[in-house]
Amino acid sequence: MKSACVAAALLLGALSVGAAGKKDPVSFSHNDWELVCDNTRTCRAAGYQADSGVSEPVSMLLTRAAGPDQPVEVQLQVGGEGDVKGPLRFKVGKASVAGLKPDTATLDAQQVRTLLPELLKSDEATVTANGGKKWTLSLAGLNAVLLKMDDTQGRIGTPGALVRRGTKPESSVLPALPAPVVNIVKPPKARPGDAALPARIFPSLDIAAVKEQCNNSTDLSAKSLDVVRLSGSKVLLSMGCGMGAYNYSSLLWIANDKPPHAPVSLEANGDFDDKDASVTSAMKGRGIGDCWSSETWHFNGTTFVRTGASGDGMCRGFAGGAWSLPRYVSRLVDAAAPSLTPSKP
């Protein structure tokens, strides 16, 4: 059996001296659990089967928004070979719940209240299905991860804390931070002459810099360059850059469609989607695709700004990743294209 005191001792040196004012996303992991808190202070803790165990994939996700009196949402999913027959039964310590969906189950509030105390003092939990199939969820690291969640949200010492409760007023809990608002501008249709732009703009690129950054730069030419229209006068340039065993990257620029083209390189990296003027980069953690990181940017009429980032750091056998754990979120608003001419002060 484990205790919250042990987890508190493990994490004492790692906790911040006051989470107030923290706006950067938080990532933390311990044993078989990981935590990601995004820029609004919403936190998600995910746990899995033991990395060295024999259980087929199983994962639990605990999500809690920032602010006083916020509930904990709990989801459970199992994976592995073969079909799962019938509803699932989840058991931890002296508590159990039955009738859970065999794909992704969301626990109700009463089930969460029943299970949470047992989760915090147990070493593992089990999931069983009709026919006797069984999964074992490791709880090693859960207390440390939830203590970090409490610290990030300013809950330590309050009645709503998950690990170290106290009598501090619930009103002292840190509030949620607003998600940044990004006005996105969707691109117009291509023009008849756009097909000739790669050949016209290619000489303007810094090819020496491209060769330094890319591992597939042996045959660079205008044919390597893709151009799509962003506005009446601006275009997006993209060029395949890095190729690994199972990941791919590209270089992007914004340029004028008429001389001087003056291409400006972008932080954004990935595939362009003209439906919502976005660029998304997605990277596998390993070949089977059971852990991913992704980042998204949107065009705001002038440049591409980061609008989202997520990733799960533990590769535990779920194809496509067990959960999406956002590190950065924003609120997208459609807007008419603003002038690309700098406004006067």
Tab-separated table of N, CA and C in Angstrom, residues 20-151:
chain	number	residue	atom	x	y	z
A	20	ALA	N	0.945	30.738	-8.160
A	20	ALA	CA	0.289	31.951	-8.623
A	20	ALA	C	1.163	32.662	-9.640
A	21	GLY	N	0.554	33.084	-10.724
A	21	GLY	CA	1.281	33.783	-11.755
A	21	GLY	C	1.869	32.873	-12.815
A	22	LYS	N	1.836	31.571	-12.592
A	22	LYS	CA	2.356	30.639	-13.589
A	22	LYS	C	1.404	30.577	-14.769
A	23	LYS	N	1.921	30.804	-15.968
A	23	LYS	CA	1.091	30.724	-17.155
A	23	LYS	C	1.608	29.681	-18.138
A	24	ASP	N	2.843	29.228	-17.928
A	24	ASP	CA	3.406	28.247	-18.835
A	24	ASP	C	2.789	26.883	-18.592
A	25	PRO	N	2.565	26.104	-19.651
A	25	PRO	CA	2.045	24.745	-19.475
A	25	PRO	C	2.992	23.919	-18.607
A	26	VAL	N	2.422	22.953	-17.896
A	26	VAL	CA	3.184	22.106	-16.986
A	26	VAL	C	3.159	20.674	-17.491
A	27	SER	N	4.323	20.034	-17.545
A	27	SER	CA	4.422	18.620	-17.875
A	27	SER	C	5.234	17.941	-16.777
A	28	PHE	N	4.757	16.780	-16.328
A	28	PHE	CA	5.422	16.077	-15.242
A	28	PHE	C	5.064	14.598	-15.347
A	29	SER	N	6.006	13.727	-15.040
A	29	SER	CA	5.707	12.302	-15.036
A	29	SER	C	6.440	11.627	-13.894
A	30	HIS	N	5.860	10.546	-13.401
A	30	HIS	CA	6.477	9.754	-12.337
A	30	HIS	C	5.995	8.318	-12.488
A	31	ASN	N	6.935	7.406	-12.625
A	31	ASN	CA	6.611	5.996	-12.825
A	31	ASN	C	5.662	5.805	-14.002
A	32	ASP	N	4.451	5.315	-13.767
A	32	ASP	CA	3.540	4.979	-14.873
A	32	ASP	C	2.450	6.022	-15.092
A	33	TRP	N	2.650	7.226	-14.568
A	33	TRP	CA	1.657	8.291	-14.723
A	33	TRP	C	2.319	9.559	-15.250
A	34	GLU	N	1.554	10.306	-16.035
A	34	GLU	CA	2.036	11.575	-16.566
A	34	GLU	C	0.965	12.642	-16.398
A	35	LEU	N	1.407	13.890	-16.328
A	35	LEU	CA	0.523	15.034	-16.137
A	35	LEU	C	0.855	16.104	-17.155
A	36	VAL	N	-0.189	16.676	-17.764
A	36	VAL	CA	-0.036	17.845	-18.620
A	36	VAL	C	-1.110	18.854	-18.232
A	37	CYS	N	-0.679	20.074	-17.902
A	37	CYS	CA	-1.611	21.170	-17.633
A	37	CYS	C	-1.418	22.218	-18.716
A	38	ASP	N	-2.491	22.627	-19.361
A	38	ASP	CA	-2.351	23.561	-20.479
A	38	ASP	C	-2.316	25.001	-19.997
A	39	ASN	N	-2.315	25.942	-20.932
A	39	ASN	CA	-2.172	27.351	-20.607
A	39	ASN	C	-3.419	27.966	-19.978
A	40	THR	N	-4.511	27.216	-19.866
A	40	THR	CA	-5.684	27.700	-19.133
A	40	THR	C	-5.725	27.130	-17.712
A	41	ARG	N	-4.730	26.304	-17.362
A	41	ARG	CA	-4.601	25.578	-16.096
A	41	ARG	C	-5.519	24.364	-16.004
A	42	THR	N	-6.125	23.950	-17.107
A	42	THR	CA	-6.795	22.651	-17.098
A	42	THR	C	-5.720	21.574	-17.082
A	43	CYS	N	-5.881	20.596	-16.179
A	43	CYS	CA	-4.864	19.557	-16.011
A	43	CYS	C	-5.438	18.193	-16.360
A	44	ARG	N	-4.597	17.365	-16.970
A	44	ARG	CA	-4.967	15.996	-17.333
A	44	ARG	C	-3.868	15.047	-16.877
A	45	ALA	N	-4.258	14.056	-16.094
A	45	ALA	CA	-3.320	13.039	-15.616
A	45	ALA	C	-3.704	11.708	-16.232
A	46	ALA	N	-2.730	11.035	-16.851
A	46	ALA	CA	-2.988	9.753	-17.506
A	46	ALA	C	-2.058	8.691	-16.934
A	47	GLY	N	-2.634	7.521	-16.635
A	47	GLY	CA	-1.858	6.399	-16.140
A	47	GLY	C	-2.071	5.178	-17.012
A	48	TYR	N	-1.137	4.235	-16.929
A	48	TYR	CA	-1.126	3.100	-17.837
A	48	TYR	C	-0.745	1.816	-17.089
A	49	GLN	N	-0.738	0.717	-17.824
A	49	GLN	CA	-0.190	-0.521	-17.283
A	49	GLN	C	1.303	-0.323	-17.024
A	50	ALA	N	1.868	-1.117	-16.133
A	50	ALA	CA	3.296	-1.010	-15.846
A	50	ALA	C	4.102	-1.256	-17.114
A	51	ASP	N	5.133	-0.463	-17.298
A	51	ASP	CA	5.940	-0.565	-18.511
A	51	ASP	C	6.637	-1.918	-18.610
A	52	SER	N	6.940	-2.496	-17.471
A	52	SER	CA	7.643	-3.772	-17.467
A	52	SER	C	6.721	-4.955	-17.193
A	53	GLY	N	5.402	-4.694	-17.162
A	53	GLY	CA	4.455	-5.750	-16.832
A	53	GLY	C	3.997	-6.551	-18.030
A	54	VAL	N	3.038	-7.440	-17.790
A	54	VAL	CA	2.541	-8.305	-18.852
A	54	VAL	C	1.120	-7.940	-19.264
A	55	SER	N	0.534	-6.937	-18.645
A	55	SER	CA	-0.834	-6.543	-18.975
A	55	SER	C	-0.909	-5.963	-20.378
A	56	GLU	N	-2.020	-6.234	-21.057
A	56	GLU	CA	-2.302	-5.545	-22.308
A	56	GLU	C	-2.629	-4.083	-21.989
A	57	PRO	N	-2.645	-3.213	-23.012
A	57	PRO	CA	-2.796	-1.781	-22.754
A	57	PRO	C	-4.084	-1.425	-22.003
A	58	VAL	N	-3.942	-0.602	-20.974
A	58	VAL	CA	-5.064	-0.059	-20.215
A	58	VAL	C	-4.655	1.330	-19.747
A	59	SER	N	-5.593	2.257	-19.745
A	59	SER	CA	-5.255	3.619	-19.354
A	59	SER	C	-6.441	4.310	-18.696
A	60	MET	N	-6.121	5.157	-17.727
A	60	MET	CA	-7.123	5.992	-17.058
A	60	MET	C	-6.705	7.445	-17.221
A	61	LEU	N	-7.687	8.308	-17.469
A	61	LEU	CA	-7.449	9.742	-17.625
A	61	LEU	C	-8.270	10.504	-16.602
A	62	LEU	N	-7.609	11.346	-15.803
A	62	LEU	CA	-8.275	12.228	-14.846
A	62	LEU	C	-8.114	13.660	-15.339
A	63	THR	N	-9.223	14.345	-15.543
A	63	THR	CA	-9.216	15.711	-16.066
A	63	THR	C	-9.871	16.642	-15.061
A	64	ARG	N	-9.239	17.792	-14.819
A	64	ARG	CA	-9.830	18.774	-13.910
A	64	ARG	C	-9.545	20.179	-14.424
A	65	ALA	N	-10.608	20.954	-14.591
A	65	ALA	CA	-10.462	22.353	-14.982
A	65	ALA	C	-10.020	23.164	-13.767
A	66	ALA	N	-9.417	24.325	-14.037
A	66	ALA	CA	-8.975	25.191	-12.951
A	66	ALA	C	-10.156	25.902	-12.314
A	67	GLY	N	-9.937	26.385	-11.095
A	67	GLY	CA	-10.948	27.160	-10.405
A	67	GLY	C	-11.559	26.414	-9.234
A	68	PRO	N	-12.179	27.128	-8.309
A	68	PRO	CA	-12.783	26.513	-7.120
A	68	PRO	C	-13.889	25.531	-7.479
A	69	ASP	N	-14.000	24.483	-6.661
A	69	ASP	CA	-15.126	23.536	-6.726
A	69	ASP	C	-15.266	22.819	-8.070
A	70	GLN	N	-14.186	22.629	-8.766
A	70	GLN	CA	-14.256	21.929	-10.054
A	70	GLN	C	-14.200	20.417	-9.831
A	71	PRO	N	-15.061	19.654	-10.509
A	71	PRO	CA	-15.067	18.200	-10.348
A	71	PRO	C	-13.902	17.538	-11.079
A	72	VAL	N	-13.632	16.305	-10.722
A	72	VAL	CA	-12.642	15.491	-11.426
A	72	VAL	C	-13.393	14.566	-12.373
A	73	GLU	N	-13.052	14.609	-13.647
A	73	GLU	CA	-13.656	13.715	-14.634
A	73	GLU	C	-12.708	12.543	-14.872
A	74	VAL	N	-13.255	11.339	-14.937
A	74	VAL	CA	-12.435	10.140	-15.071
A	74	VAL	C	-12.919	9.321	-16.268
A	75	GLN	N	-11.970	8.951	-17.123
A	75	GLN	CA	-12.255	8.078	-18.263
A	75	GLN	C	-11.318	6.877	-18.227
A	76	LEU	N	-11.792	5.774	-18.800
A	76	LEU	CA	-11.033	4.531	-18.780
A	76	LEU	C	-11.129	3.883	-20.152
A	77	GLN	N	-10.001	3.334	-20.626
A	77	GLN	CA	-10.052	2.581	-21.870
A	77	GLN	C	-9.051	1.429	-21.818
A	78	VAL	N	-9.379	0.394	-22.581
A	78	VAL	CA	-8.511	-0.778	-22.663
A	78	VAL	C	-8.185	-1.046	-24.125
A	79	GLY	N	-7.071	-1.737	-24.351
A	79	GLY	CA	-6.673	-2.087	-25.698
A	79	GLY	C	-6.124	-3.497	-25.725
A	80	GLY	N	-5.440	-3.814	-26.812
A	80	GLY	CA	-4.874	-5.148	-26.945
A	80	GLY	C	-5.519	-5.929	-28.066
A	81	GLU	N	-5.157	-7.170	-28.156
A	81	GLU	CA	-5.632	-8.009	-29.245
A	81	GLU	C	-6.992	-8.621	-28.925
A	82	GLY	N	-7.785	-8.832	-29.992
A	82	GLY	CA	-9.081	-9.487	-29.840
A	82	GLY	C	-10.174	-8.528	-29.405
A	83	ASP	N	-11.414	-8.956	-29.613
A	83	ASP	CA	-12.575	-8.159	-29.229
A	83	ASP	C	-12.829	-8.279	-27.733
A	84	VAL	N	-13.289	-7.186	-27.142
A	84	VAL	CA	-13.652	-7.192	-25.732
A	84	VAL	C	-15.140	-7.500	-25.632
A	85	LYS	N	-15.470	-8.533	-24.906
A	85	LYS	CA	-16.859	-8.977	-24.802
A	85	LYS	C	-17.534	-8.373	-23.565
A	86	GLY	N	-18.692	-7.762	-23.834
A	86	GLY	CA	-19.543	-7.303	-22.747
A	86	GLY	C	-18.985	-6.120	-21.976
A	87	PRO	N	-19.701	-5.666	-20.944
A	87	PRO	CA	-19.259	-4.534	-20.131
A	87	PRO	C	-18.053	-4.899	-19.271
A	88	LEU	N	-17.380	-3.850	-18.815
A	88	LEU	CA	-16.179	-4.017	-18.002
A	88	LEU	C	-16.481	-3.776	-16.526
A	89	ARG	N	-15.645	-4.382	-15.690
A	89	ARG	CA	-15.705	-4.155	-14.244
A	89	ARG	C	-14.340	-3.637	-13.795
A	90	PHE	N	-14.356	-2.517	-13.093
A	90	PHE	CA	-13.126	-1.910	-12.607
A	90	PHE	C	-13.065	-2.067	-11.092
A	91	LYS	N	-11.953	-2.576	-10.592
A	91	LYS	CA	-11.807	-2.818	-9.159
A	91	LYS	C	-10.480	-2.257	-8.663
A	92	VAL	N	-10.539	-1.528	-7.560
A	92	VAL	CA	-9.344	-1.019	-6.905
A	92	VAL	C	-9.576	-1.043	-5.400
A	93	GLY	N	-8.692	-1.699	-4.655
A	93	GLY	CA	-8.871	-1.806	-3.210
A	93	GLY	C	-10.195	-2.432	-2.869
A	94	LYS	N	-10.977	-1.759	-2.024
A	94	LYS	CA	-12.278	-2.257	-1.582
A	94	LYS	C	-13.425	-1.757	-2.455
A	95	ALA	N	-13.111	-0.990	-3.491
A	95	ALA	CA	-14.161	-0.389	-4.324
A	95	ALA	C	-14.166	-1.002	-5.718
A	96	SER	N	-15.346	-1.049	-6.310
A	96	SER	CA	-15.462	-1.524	-7.686
A	96	SER	C	-16.677	-0.894	-8.338
A	97	VAL	N	-16.618	-0.771	-9.655
A	97	VAL	CA	-17.767	-0.315	-10.441
A	97	VAL	C	-17.901	-1.259	-11.624
A	98	ALA	N	-19.118	-1.516	-12.028
A	98	ALA	CA	-19.378	-2.463	-13.120
A	98	ALA	C	-20.221	-1.787	-14.196
A	99	GLY	N	-20.371	-2.489	-15.324
A	99	GLY	CA	-21.215	-1.996	-16.414
A	99	GLY	C	-20.557	-0.936	-17.270
A	100	LEU	N	-19.215	-0.854	-17.260
A	100	LEU	CA	-18.517	0.165	-18.036
A	100	LEU	C	-18.402	-0.265	-19.495
A	101	LYS	N	-18.411	0.703	-20.384
A	101	LYS	CA	-18.324	0.416	-21.813
A	101	LYS	C	-16.965	-0.195	-22.144
A	102	PRO	N	-16.927	-1.114	-23.098
A	102	PRO	CA	-15.666	-1.772	-23.419
A	102	PRO	C	-14.693	-0.943	-24.242
A	103	ASP	N	-15.141	0.192	-24.796
A	103	ASP	CA	-14.203	1.023	-25.552
A	103	ASP	C	-13.634	2.116	-24.643
A	104	THR	N	-14.267	3.277	-24.608
A	104	THR	CA	-13.853	4.337	-23.692
A	104	THR	C	-15.019	4.637	-22.771
A	105	ALA	N	-14.818	4.391	-21.476
A	105	ALA	CA	-15.883	4.575	-20.491
A	105	ALA	C	-15.654	5.866	-19.718
A	106	THR	N	-16.718	6.629	-19.522
A	106	THR	CA	-16.680	7.830	-18.691
A	106	THR	C	-17.432	7.540	-17.400
A	107	LEU	N	-16.761	7.685	-16.273
A	107	LEU	CA	-17.372	7.393	-14.986
A	107	LEU	C	-18.270	8.543	-14.558
A	108	ASP	N	-19.376	8.219	-13.886
A	108	ASP	CA	-20.236	9.287	-13.380
A	108	ASP	C	-19.690	9.794	-12.047
A	109	ALA	N	-20.308	10.869	-11.528
A	109	ALA	CA	-19.784	11.531	-10.335
A	109	ALA	C	-19.736	10.601	-9.131
A	110	GLN	N	-20.756	9.761	-8.958
A	110	GLN	CA	-20.777	8.847	-7.819
A	110	GLN	C	-19.667	7.799	-7.945
A	111	GLN	N	-19.448	7.309	-9.140
A	111	GLN	CA	-18.377	6.334	-9.343
A	111	GLN	C	-17.010	6.947	-9.056
A	112	VAL	N	-16.825	8.203	-9.449
A	112	VAL	CA	-15.561	8.881	-9.176
A	112	VAL	C	-15.354	9.017	-7.668
A	113	ARG	N	-16.400	9.424	-6.941
A	113	ARG	CA	-16.287	9.563	-5.483
A	113	ARG	C	-15.976	8.224	-4.820
A	114	THR	N	-16.499	7.150	-5.374
A	114	THR	CA	-16.256	5.829	-4.805
A	114	THR	C	-14.811	5.372	-5.029
A	115	LEU	N	-14.287	5.634	-6.202
A	115	LEU	CA	-12.990	5.084	-6.570
A	115	LEU	C	-11.797	5.925	-6.130
A	116	LEU	N	-11.931	7.241	-6.099
A	116	LEU	CA	-10.772	8.096	-5.865
A	116	LEU	C	-10.007	7.754	-4.582
A	117	PRO	N	-10.680	7.600	-3.432
A	117	PRO	CA	-9.912	7.295	-2.215
A	117	PRO	C	-9.123	6.003	-2.321
A	118	GLU	N	-9.681	4.989	-2.983
A	118	GLU	CA	-8.983	3.712	-3.123
A	118	GLU	C	-7.838	3.818	-4.125
A	119	LEU	N	-8.013	4.628	-5.165
A	119	LEU	CA	-6.931	4.825	-6.133
A	119	LEU	C	-5.697	5.418	-5.454
A	120	LEU	N	-5.924	6.344	-4.524
A	120	LEU	CA	-4.823	7.057	-3.900
A	120	LEU	C	-4.027	6.199	-2.915
A	121	LYS	N	-4.583	5.098	-2.455
A	121	LYS	CA	-3.872	4.282	-1.458
A	121	LYS	C	-3.559	2.874	-1.948
A	122	SER	N	-3.724	2.619	-3.246
A	122	SER	CA	-3.468	1.288	-3.793
A	122	SER	C	-2.305	1.317	-4.779
A	123	ASP	N	-1.763	0.143	-5.033
A	123	ASP	CA	-0.632	0.017	-5.952
A	123	ASP	C	-1.068	-0.291	-7.380
A	124	GLU	N	-2.234	-0.901	-7.532
A	124	GLU	CA	-2.724	-1.233	-8.858
A	124	GLU	C	-4.226	-1.424	-8.816
A	125	ALA	N	-4.827	-1.402	-10.000
A	125	ALA	CA	-6.261	-1.655	-10.146
A	125	ALA	C	-6.435	-2.628	-11.301
A	126	THR	N	-7.570	-3.290	-11.345
A	126	THR	CA	-7.807	-4.273	-12.397
A	126	THR	C	-9.086	-3.961	-13.153
A	127	VAL	N	-9.069	-4.342	-14.411
A	127	VAL	CA	-10.245	-4.257	-15.272
A	127	VAL	C	-10.499	-5.658	-15.811
A	128	THR	N	-11.737	-6.121	-15.691
A	128	THR	CA	-12.081	-7.447	-16.211
A	128	THR	C	-13.284	-7.339	-17.128
A	129	ALA	N	-13.328	-8.256	-18.094
A	129	ALA	CA	-14.435	-8.304	-19.043
A	129	ALA	C	-15.061	-9.684	-19.001
A	130	ASN	N	-16.259	-9.785	-19.565
A	130	ASN	CA	-16.894	-11.098	-19.671
A	130	ASN	C	-15.973	-12.038	-20.443
A	131	GLY	N	-15.862	-13.221	-19.957
A	131	GLY	CA	-14.944	-14.167	-20.566
A	131	GLY	C	-13.627	-14.253	-19.822
A	132	GLY	N	-13.458	-13.381	-18.819
A	132	GLY	CA	-12.296	-13.475	-17.957
A	132	GLY	C	-11.086	-12.669	-18.376
A	133	LYS	N	-11.146	-11.954	-19.487
A	133	LYS	CA	-9.994	-11.151	-19.889
A	133	LYS	C	-9.721	-10.081	-18.845
A	134	LYS	N	-8.437	-9.826	-18.571
A	134	LYS	CA	-8.076	-8.951	-17.468
A	134	LYS	C	-6.952	-8.001	-17.861
A	135	TRP	N	-7.040	-6.762	-17.382
A	135	TRP	CA	-6.002	-5.750	-17.542
A	135	TRP	C	-5.603	-5.244	-16.154
A	136	THR	N	-4.339	-4.854	-16.003
A	136	THR	CA	-3.875	-4.340	-14.718
A	136	THR	C	-3.333	-2.931	-14.899
A	137	LEU	N	-3.992	-1.975	-14.260
A	137	LEU	CA	-3.595	-0.568	-14.305
A	137	LEU	C	-2.630	-0.295	-13.159
A	138	SER	N	-1.439	0.185	-13.480
A	138	SER	CA	-0.484	0.559	-12.447
A	138	SER	C	-0.885	1.897	-11.829
A	139	LEU	N	-0.782	1.988	-10.514
A	139	LEU	CA	-1.041	3.247	-9.814
A	139	LEU	C	0.255	3.845	-9.273
A	140	ALA	N	1.396	3.283	-9.684
A	140	ALA	CA	2.687	3.821	-9.278
A	140	ALA	C	2.901	5.187	-9.923
A	141	GLY	N	3.036	6.200	-9.121
A	141	GLY	CA	3.203	7.555	-9.628
A	141	GLY	C	1.953	8.400	-9.561
A	142	LEU	N	0.797	7.798	-9.304
A	142	LEU	CA	-0.462	8.556	-9.296
A	142	LEU	C	-0.449	9.658	-8.245
A	143	ASN	N	-0.061	9.327	-7.011
A	143	ASN	CA	-0.097	10.337	-5.949
A	143	ASN	C	0.805	11.525	-6.266
A	144	ALA	N	2.008	11.235	-6.775
A	144	ALA	CA	2.931	12.316	-7.103
A	144	ALA	C	2.373	13.203	-8.209
A	145	VAL	N	1.766	12.595	-9.207
A	145	VAL	CA	1.206	13.350	-10.328
A	145	VAL	C	0.015	14.199	-9.876
A	146	LEU	N	-0.842	13.639	-9.024
A	146	LEU	CA	-1.998	14.415	-8.559
A	146	LEU	C	-1.593	15.515	-7.584
A	147	LEU	N	-0.522	15.298	-6.848
A	147	LEU	CA	0.001	16.369	-5.995
A	147	LEU	C	0.497	17.527	-6.850
A	148	LYS	N	1.171	17.200	-7.947
A	148	LYS	CA	1.615	18.240	-8.873
A	148	LYS	C	0.424	18.953	-9.499
A	149	MET	N	-0.652	18.215	-9.805
A	149	MET	CA	-1.867	18.835	-10.327
A	149	MET	C	-2.440	19.818	-9.305
A	150	ASP	N	-2.529	19.390	-8.047
A	150	ASP	CA	-3.037	20.278	-6.999
A	150	ASP	C	-2.181	21.532	-6.875
A	151	ASP	N	-0.867	21.366	-6.942
A	151	ASP	CA	0.042	22.503	-6.819
A	151	ASP	C	-0.147	23.479	-7.976
